[in-house]
Amino acid sequence: MIMSKLFKKTLLIIIILFIVIAVTIAISSGWNLYKDLVQEYKSKGTAIAKSIAGSSVETLLNRDASTIQAMIDQFLEISGVFYVFVVDAQGEIVSHTFVPNVPDEILKIKNEKAKTISIQDLNTEGGGKFIDIAAPILEGIAGYVHVGMDKGMIMSQMQAAMIRQLALIAIIFIFSVTMAYFLVNKVSQPLNELSEYARKLASHDFSSNVDIKSHDEIGLLADTMKSMATDLREVFDRYEQAINDAVVELQNTLAYLTAVIDNMADGLLVTDTDGVITHVNPALSYMFALRETDLIGKNCRDLFGNEFAELVRKSIDNSYEVYTSEIGLAHNRIGKAVATGIHQDTFETDDKGIGSVILIRDITSEKEVDRMKTDFISTVSHELRTPLTSVRGFTEIIKRKLEDDIFMKFSDDSDMKTVKAVKRIRENIDIILSEGERLTALINDVLDISKLEAGKVEWKMENIQPADVIERAIGATSSLFEQKKLAFVRDIDIDLPEVIGDKDRFIQVVINLLSNAVKFTETGSVACRVKSTGNEVTVSVIDTGIGISDVDKEHVFEKFRQAGDTLTDKPTGTGLGLSICKQIIEYHGGRIWVESELGKGSSFFFTLPVNAKSGHTSARGVDIIPVKEV
Amino acid sequence: MPKILIVDDDPVIRNLLEQILEPFQEHGVELMTAENGVVALEAVRRERPDIIFLDVMMPKLNGFEVCKIIKNDNEIKDSYIIMLTAKGQEVDKQKAKDVGVDCYITKPFNISELIGKVDEVLDIRIKWGA
């Protein structure tokens, strides 16, 4: 049985207290006993001495020593009497019980004379302590009787009494402690059980029970604890169930999301803000023929190169934009990477985001289709060129032959019909020639736009002086102005900043805008303005022509969309010019737009970025163009 | 007597060029034709033409190859080669330059431009058109 701490403490205090009390009681009772015994011995000794003194007058006077000796010897048998001796009036020892001699200390006191009984303590060397009681015989005339009571006996009696008492107390104590132990245990045992129970409850172990049947406070406490445990268990069970349900739901959601991500046909790659890969899906691993372990934790710059890392960095820096780039995949396939920054709404730090998510789609077949389309268009256009060459060439030859060798013969002396026919043939041949030219332009434009759209144009990027470009375009279109007798207004800022771009392409754009302006303007003027506006150079071509309706304005930059009714209005262009212009300008990071009022004229504007940093990132051949939300 | 060799696998184009260049015959220029690169090379070695109109896409030997052979042969490299092609892309122009083409004209061409070129090389003035 384990002793409770409470009991141990109590026991220790009890033992100490008991020892103090026991010793005190023993000492005090020992002292009392000693005093009583001394008193008893004294009175006993006095009685003996008186008795001897009374009965020994005769014998002493008769000096019958042997009688006295016999008398005193018999008193020696009384307990506590150590010696008896009788001295005469002269102080001579008549008889004594000492064996063999009277000790010296005794001899010293034998001569003391007193008329009454005198008691004194004696200490003999080696002989112990005595109480000497001297009784005068006939008031000392006949002598004295000395009785020596043994003090040592008193001491030993006292000691024995004390030991007995202590032993008794000890026995009572041990008995009491044992009783107390059982009693305390009876109280502390349920307490122990309860505390153990409480400890288990505290560690959420509701399986144990406590069996205390008593009706005291402990029983009450036990009942309270038990009912509390039941309540707690219910609450805990409920919470546990709720947590389990939530966990299962969470796991299901996670499994669902993982399944979605893992089964995506597109490759998914997630990086942190440093470009270190944190997540990939199986499609991505497959695309790069790398295992997931080869990807996770690696920096995408090391794995996929600088261009890709640049894409990731951009998406992180500007997490609300979408950036795209092409990336080489394993097995000579091509992927299109679409990167967006991840920003968490709950993330309170700043708008920098927490990483980038990149979707990679295998566009090899699309690229192949694109390539085939471009090749097809290219082939078709080449195939068209040869017969077109013949048509144009022979028409020109026919025209020349007619003019040189035939028409002249009908010049003067012909009838009206012939003259009319000659005029009609001449007109028709001119139409064939101009339509041939239009067809040539159309073939060139179709080839151009298909290459632009397929990204197959080789750009020759260089520093360009905008004024130079404008002058070249004006030069190329001057004949058109002359033909239509239109005024041309030139308004070009001096000291224009240089821009970076493909010079021939810019000239192409300006020529296109100028010839369009001439095409749709019958009277008035065409103006070309070039201004430096902040980080851009803005070029505008303003005419006083027919203008464009609001409905058509939205479509002028689309392919094969000319303003006006294509059925009734005679189309005079390919319908691709502005679309090509838009492609070229946007490739250089600029904008192109139109402002127009029907009947009053149109103004076409385009801008070219000057700042090399912002404007020419896309112009360095890195094909990263911000994609607007569709 | 100046000679012009027309090399094209398309008889219509050969015919067209012959007709275009007809006026030069009046100035004593001899016109010859070849329908492929192999025949063209034979003709070049035999006739040593002053000007060669060379098509690009031809069976057996294409225009680039023919040009390369001619320009690498010291005996015949002096012929002025005008490449006539439907291929007008930058890569093709660069390729033509690399093999030593003297003049590059894309189809469909402007007749006056073509005649002007021949005028320039042979130093013969021909009036074209009105």
XYZ file of C-alpha atoms in Angstrom, chain B residues 31-115:
85
model
C 18.306 35.544 -127.515
C 18.654 31.958 -126.372
C 16.555 29.808 -124.012
C 17.142 26.845 -121.762
C 14.450 24.818 -119.969
C 16.512 23.600 -117.065
C 19.756 24.174 -115.163
C 21.758 21.460 -116.891
C 20.901 22.675 -120.364
C 21.526 26.216 -119.137
C 25.066 25.402 -117.971
C 25.865 23.760 -121.313
C 24.550 26.820 -123.108
C 26.526 29.155 -120.860
C 29.787 27.306 -121.503
C 29.095 27.177 -125.219
C 27.659 30.614 -125.871
C 29.124 32.749 -123.045
C 25.998 34.964 -122.731
C 26.298 38.532 -121.441
C 23.092 38.333 -119.477
C 21.373 35.302 -117.978
C 17.764 35.468 -116.821
C 17.654 32.725 -114.264
C 14.582 31.171 -112.668
C 14.998 29.672 -109.210
C 12.649 26.729 -109.003
C 13.649 24.365 -111.750
C 14.014 20.604 -111.950
C 17.488 18.971 -111.863
C 19.512 22.060 -110.951
C 17.828 25.005 -109.330
C 18.713 28.620 -109.978
C 20.886 29.034 -106.886
C 22.972 25.991 -107.806
C 23.350 27.092 -111.419
C 24.411 30.550 -110.287
C 26.874 29.144 -107.807
C 28.500 26.956 -110.476
C 28.742 29.833 -112.932
C 30.148 32.288 -110.426
C 32.740 29.769 -109.262
C 33.942 29.086 -112.794
C 36.483 31.679 -113.869
C 35.785 31.135 -117.545
C 32.119 31.947 -117.392
C 31.696 33.989 -114.225
C 31.483 37.290 -116.066
C 27.905 36.656 -117.187
C 25.495 39.111 -115.582
C 22.932 37.040 -113.766
C 19.434 38.430 -113.237
C 17.509 36.159 -110.962
C 13.801 36.105 -111.684
C 11.808 34.430 -108.992
C 8.445 34.202 -107.313
C 10.280 33.897 -104.030
C 10.505 37.365 -102.640
C 11.371 36.708 -99.033
C 14.379 38.079 -97.274
C 15.959 34.652 -96.868
C 15.780 34.063 -100.590
C 17.279 37.458 -101.373
C 20.094 36.768 -98.959
C 20.663 33.341 -100.473
C 20.817 34.891 -103.938
C 23.369 37.403 -102.721
C 25.427 34.612 -101.208
C 25.672 32.671 -104.471
C 26.684 35.821 -106.389
C 23.520 36.880 -108.168
C 23.989 40.306 -109.785
C 20.344 41.374 -109.824
C 17.265 40.048 -108.095
C 13.797 40.674 -109.558
C 10.628 39.223 -108.052
C 7.706 37.985 -110.102
C 5.450 39.527 -111.131
C 7.917 42.088 -112.408
C 7.639 45.454 -113.956
C 8.634 45.225 -117.642
C 10.168 48.677 -117.717
C 12.337 47.786 -114.742
C 13.506 44.658 -116.495
C 14.273 46.424 -119.743
